Short mmCIF file of C-alpha atoms in Angstrom, two decimals:
data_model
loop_
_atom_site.label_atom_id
_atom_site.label_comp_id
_atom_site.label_asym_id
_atom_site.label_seq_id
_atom_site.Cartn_x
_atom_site.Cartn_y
_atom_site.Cartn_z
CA UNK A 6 -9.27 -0.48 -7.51
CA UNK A 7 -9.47 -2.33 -10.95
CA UNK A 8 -12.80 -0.15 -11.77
CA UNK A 9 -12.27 3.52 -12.23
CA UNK A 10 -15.74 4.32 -13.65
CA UNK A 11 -16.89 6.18 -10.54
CA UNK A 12 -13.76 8.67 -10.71
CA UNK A 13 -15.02 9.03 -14.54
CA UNK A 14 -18.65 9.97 -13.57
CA UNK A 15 -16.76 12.82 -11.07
CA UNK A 16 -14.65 13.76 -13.70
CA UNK A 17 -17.94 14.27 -16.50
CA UNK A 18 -19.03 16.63 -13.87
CA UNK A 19 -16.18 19.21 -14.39
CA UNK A 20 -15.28 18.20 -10.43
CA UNK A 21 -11.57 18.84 -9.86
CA UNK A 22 -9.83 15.91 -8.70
CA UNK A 23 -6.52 15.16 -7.93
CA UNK A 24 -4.41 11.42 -6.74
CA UNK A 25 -1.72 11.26 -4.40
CA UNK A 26 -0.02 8.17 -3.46
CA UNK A 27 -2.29 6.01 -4.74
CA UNK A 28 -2.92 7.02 -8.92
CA UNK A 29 -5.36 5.58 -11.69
CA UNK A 30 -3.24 5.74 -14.65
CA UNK A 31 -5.81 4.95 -16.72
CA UNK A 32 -7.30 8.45 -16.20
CA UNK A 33 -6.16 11.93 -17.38
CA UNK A 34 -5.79 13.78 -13.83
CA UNK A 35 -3.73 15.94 -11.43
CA UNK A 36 -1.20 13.42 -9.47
CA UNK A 37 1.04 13.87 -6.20
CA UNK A 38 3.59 10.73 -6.48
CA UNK A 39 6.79 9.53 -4.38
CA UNK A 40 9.99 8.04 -6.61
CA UNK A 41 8.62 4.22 -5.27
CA UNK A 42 11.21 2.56 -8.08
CA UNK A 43 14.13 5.01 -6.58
CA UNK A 44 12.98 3.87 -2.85
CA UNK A 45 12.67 0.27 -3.34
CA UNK A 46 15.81 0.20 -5.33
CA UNK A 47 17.45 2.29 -2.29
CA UNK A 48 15.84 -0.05 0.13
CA UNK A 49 17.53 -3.14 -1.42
CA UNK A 50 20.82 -1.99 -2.45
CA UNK A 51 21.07 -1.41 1.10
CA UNK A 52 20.06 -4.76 1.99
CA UNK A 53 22.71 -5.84 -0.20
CA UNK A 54 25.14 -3.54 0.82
CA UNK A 55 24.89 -4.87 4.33
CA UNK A 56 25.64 -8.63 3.61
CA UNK A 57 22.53 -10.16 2.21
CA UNK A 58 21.85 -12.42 -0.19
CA UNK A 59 18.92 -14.11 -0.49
CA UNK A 60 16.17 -11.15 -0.67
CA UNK A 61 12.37 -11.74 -0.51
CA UNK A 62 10.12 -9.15 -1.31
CA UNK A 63 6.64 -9.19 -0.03
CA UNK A 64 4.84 -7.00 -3.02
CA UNK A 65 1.44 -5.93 -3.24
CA UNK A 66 -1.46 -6.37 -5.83
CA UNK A 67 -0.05 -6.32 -9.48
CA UNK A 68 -3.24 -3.89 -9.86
CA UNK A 69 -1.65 -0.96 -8.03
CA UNK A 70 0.98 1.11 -9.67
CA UNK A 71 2.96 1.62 -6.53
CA UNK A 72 3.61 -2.16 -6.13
CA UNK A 73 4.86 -2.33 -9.65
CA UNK A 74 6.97 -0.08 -9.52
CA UNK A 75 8.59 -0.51 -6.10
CA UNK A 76 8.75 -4.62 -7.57
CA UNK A 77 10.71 -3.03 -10.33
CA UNK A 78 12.89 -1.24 -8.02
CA UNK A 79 13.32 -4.82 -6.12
CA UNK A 80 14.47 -6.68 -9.61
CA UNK A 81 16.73 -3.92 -11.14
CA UNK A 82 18.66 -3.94 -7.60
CA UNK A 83 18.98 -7.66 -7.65
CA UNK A 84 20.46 -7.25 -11.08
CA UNK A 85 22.30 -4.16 -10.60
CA UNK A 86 24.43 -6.68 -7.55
CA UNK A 87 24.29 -9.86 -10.05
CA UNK A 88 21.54 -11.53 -7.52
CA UNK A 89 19.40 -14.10 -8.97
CA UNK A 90 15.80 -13.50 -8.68
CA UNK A 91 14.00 -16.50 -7.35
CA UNK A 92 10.31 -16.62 -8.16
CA UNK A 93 10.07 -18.64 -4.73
CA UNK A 94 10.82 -15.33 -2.82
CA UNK A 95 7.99 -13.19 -4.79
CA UNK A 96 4.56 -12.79 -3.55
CA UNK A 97 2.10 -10.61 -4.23
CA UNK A 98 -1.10 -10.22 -1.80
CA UNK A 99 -3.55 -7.86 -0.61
CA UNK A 100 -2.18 -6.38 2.19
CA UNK A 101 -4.30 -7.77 5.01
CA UNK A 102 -2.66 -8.39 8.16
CA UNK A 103 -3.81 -12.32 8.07
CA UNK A 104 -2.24 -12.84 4.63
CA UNK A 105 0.84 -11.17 5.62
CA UNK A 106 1.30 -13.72 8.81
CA UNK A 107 0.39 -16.48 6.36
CA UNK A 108 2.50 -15.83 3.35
CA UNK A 109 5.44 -14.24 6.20
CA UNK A 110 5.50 -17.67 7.74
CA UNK A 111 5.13 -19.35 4.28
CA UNK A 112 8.76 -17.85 3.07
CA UNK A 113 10.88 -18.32 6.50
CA UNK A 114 9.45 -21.90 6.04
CA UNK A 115 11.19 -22.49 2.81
CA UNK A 116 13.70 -25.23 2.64
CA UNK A 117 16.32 -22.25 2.09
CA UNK A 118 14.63 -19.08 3.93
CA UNK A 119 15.34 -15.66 2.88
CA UNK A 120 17.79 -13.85 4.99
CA UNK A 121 16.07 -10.79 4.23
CA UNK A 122 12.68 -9.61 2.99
CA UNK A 123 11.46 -6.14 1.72
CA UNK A 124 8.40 -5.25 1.66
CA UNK A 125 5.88 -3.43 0.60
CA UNK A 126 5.07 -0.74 3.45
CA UNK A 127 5.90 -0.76 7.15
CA UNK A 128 2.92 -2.72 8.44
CA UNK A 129 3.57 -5.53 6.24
CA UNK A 130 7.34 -5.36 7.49
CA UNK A 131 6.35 -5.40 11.35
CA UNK A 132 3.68 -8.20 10.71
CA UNK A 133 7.43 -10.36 9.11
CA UNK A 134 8.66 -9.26 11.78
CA UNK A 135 6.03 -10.17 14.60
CA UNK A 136 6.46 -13.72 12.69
CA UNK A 137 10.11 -14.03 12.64
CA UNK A 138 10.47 -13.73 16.71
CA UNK A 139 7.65 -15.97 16.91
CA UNK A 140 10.00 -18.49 15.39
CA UNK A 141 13.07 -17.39 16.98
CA UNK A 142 14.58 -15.74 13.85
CA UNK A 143 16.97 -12.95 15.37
CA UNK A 144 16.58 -9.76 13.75
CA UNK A 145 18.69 -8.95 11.86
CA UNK A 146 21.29 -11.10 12.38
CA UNK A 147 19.74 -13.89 10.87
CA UNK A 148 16.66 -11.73 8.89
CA UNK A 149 17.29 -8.25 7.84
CA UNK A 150 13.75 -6.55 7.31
CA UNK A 151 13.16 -3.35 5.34
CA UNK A 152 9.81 -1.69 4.99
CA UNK A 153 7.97 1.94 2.86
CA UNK A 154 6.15 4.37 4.41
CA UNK A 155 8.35 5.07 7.76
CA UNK A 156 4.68 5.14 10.08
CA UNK A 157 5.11 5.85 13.28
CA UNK A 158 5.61 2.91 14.93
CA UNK A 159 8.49 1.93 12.67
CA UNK A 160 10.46 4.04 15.34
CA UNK A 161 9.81 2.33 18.45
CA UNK A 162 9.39 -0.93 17.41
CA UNK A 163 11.93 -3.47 18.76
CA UNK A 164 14.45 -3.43 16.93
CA UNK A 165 13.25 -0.51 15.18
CA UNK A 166 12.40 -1.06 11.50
CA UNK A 167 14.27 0.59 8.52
CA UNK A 168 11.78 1.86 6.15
CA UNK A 169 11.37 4.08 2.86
CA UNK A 170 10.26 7.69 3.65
CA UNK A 171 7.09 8.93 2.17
CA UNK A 172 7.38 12.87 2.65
CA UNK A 173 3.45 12.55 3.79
CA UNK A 174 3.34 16.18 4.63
CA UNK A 175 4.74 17.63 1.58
CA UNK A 176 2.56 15.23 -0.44
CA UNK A 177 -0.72 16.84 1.26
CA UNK A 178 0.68 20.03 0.76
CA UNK A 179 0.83 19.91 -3.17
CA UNK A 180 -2.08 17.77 -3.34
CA UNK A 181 -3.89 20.62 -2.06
CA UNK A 182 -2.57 23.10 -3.71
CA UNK A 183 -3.21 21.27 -7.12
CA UNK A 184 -6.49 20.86 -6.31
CA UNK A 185 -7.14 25.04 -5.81
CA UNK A 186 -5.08 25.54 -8.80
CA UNK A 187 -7.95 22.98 -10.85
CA UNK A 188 -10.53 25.38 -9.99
CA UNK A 189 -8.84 28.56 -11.37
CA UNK A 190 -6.82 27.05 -14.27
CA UNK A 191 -7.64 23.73 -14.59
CA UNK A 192 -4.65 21.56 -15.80
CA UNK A 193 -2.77 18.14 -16.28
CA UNK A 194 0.34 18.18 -14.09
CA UNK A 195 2.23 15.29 -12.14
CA UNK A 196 4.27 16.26 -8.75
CA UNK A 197 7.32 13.88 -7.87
CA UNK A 198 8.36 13.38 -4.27
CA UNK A 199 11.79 12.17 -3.64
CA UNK A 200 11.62 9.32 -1.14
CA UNK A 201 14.59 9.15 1.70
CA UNK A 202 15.79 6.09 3.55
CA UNK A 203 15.92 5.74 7.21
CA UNK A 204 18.68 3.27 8.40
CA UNK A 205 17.45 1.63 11.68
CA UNK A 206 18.05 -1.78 13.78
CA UNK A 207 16.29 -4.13 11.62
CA UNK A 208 19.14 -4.50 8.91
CA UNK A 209 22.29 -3.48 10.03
CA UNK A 210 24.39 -6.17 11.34
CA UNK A 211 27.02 -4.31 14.07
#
């Protein structure tokens, strides 16, 4: 959300409150957080790594902090390998399922495709990739697709998606416990997650 005047009126009221995942850095509270610049930089080094090239990234709103920093993790990689980043292959939406078919079939349209897209969390991947067999596009042999989040159906989709693990347990786990801590001693404090890649079938050409 671009309006954060509603978590201000909680916060007036002495409420505790604490953010996971999703954080307002515009406001002075408790936050649970994954490395998203360390995963997306993972998750295209390995692209890389593997052979490709020409690297899309399906990113979400500039608004959210989690999409600009996993687009920063996207860029430094691409500079890291001496990869040119092409404005073409950037776009940013709002992570509707419609938008991702549209703007999916918008880049493997291009007059030179990518032959590999990251995006920005595993249903956004698995809609690219929905799209891509649509066309014919073998996975990955001719489109390597990397996603965040590792959801469950990452695992058994065909051929199964590589993804960015979000330790989603652990992150509930401090959330709460920040959040009991706030009413005893309340405090500022931000929790990092590490974030852990999970090789699969959708970008590792055997």
């Amino acid at each position: 959300t671009n309006n954060v005047d509603h978590f201000r009126a909680v916060l007036r009221k002495e409420v505790p409150l604490v953010f996971f995942n999703r954080v307002c850095p515009e406001l002075d509270t408790p936050q649970v957080i994954v490395d998203d610049y360390a995963g997306a930089f993972q998750a295209v080094e390995h692209l890389v790594q593997q052979g490709y090239r020409r690297i899309a990234h399906l990113a979400g709103p500039v608004s959210l902090l989690v999409s600009r920093l996993r687009m920063k993790g996207y860029l430094d990689a691409l500079q890291k390998h001496g990869l040119p980043v092409d404005n073409e292959l950037i776009i940013h939406y709002d992570l509707t399922e419609e938008k991702a078919r549209i703007y999916a079939n918008y880049l493997l349209s291009l007059p030179q495709p990518p032959d590999a897209i990251f995006a920005i969390n595993d249903p956004t991947a698995i809609e690219i990739m929905l799209v891509a067999k649509s066309r014919g596009i073998k996975i990955p042999q001719e489109l390597g697709i990397v996603g965040f989040s590792n959801d469950p159906i990452s695992a058994i989709i065909e051929p199964p998606l590589t993804t960015v693990e979000q330790p989603v347990w652990e992150m509930g786990r401090q959330a709460a416990r920040i959040l009991l801590e706030q009413m005893e001693n309340p405090r500022i404090e931000t929790y990092q997650l590490p974030t852990k890649l999970v090789v699969r079938g959708s970008s590792v050409i055997l």
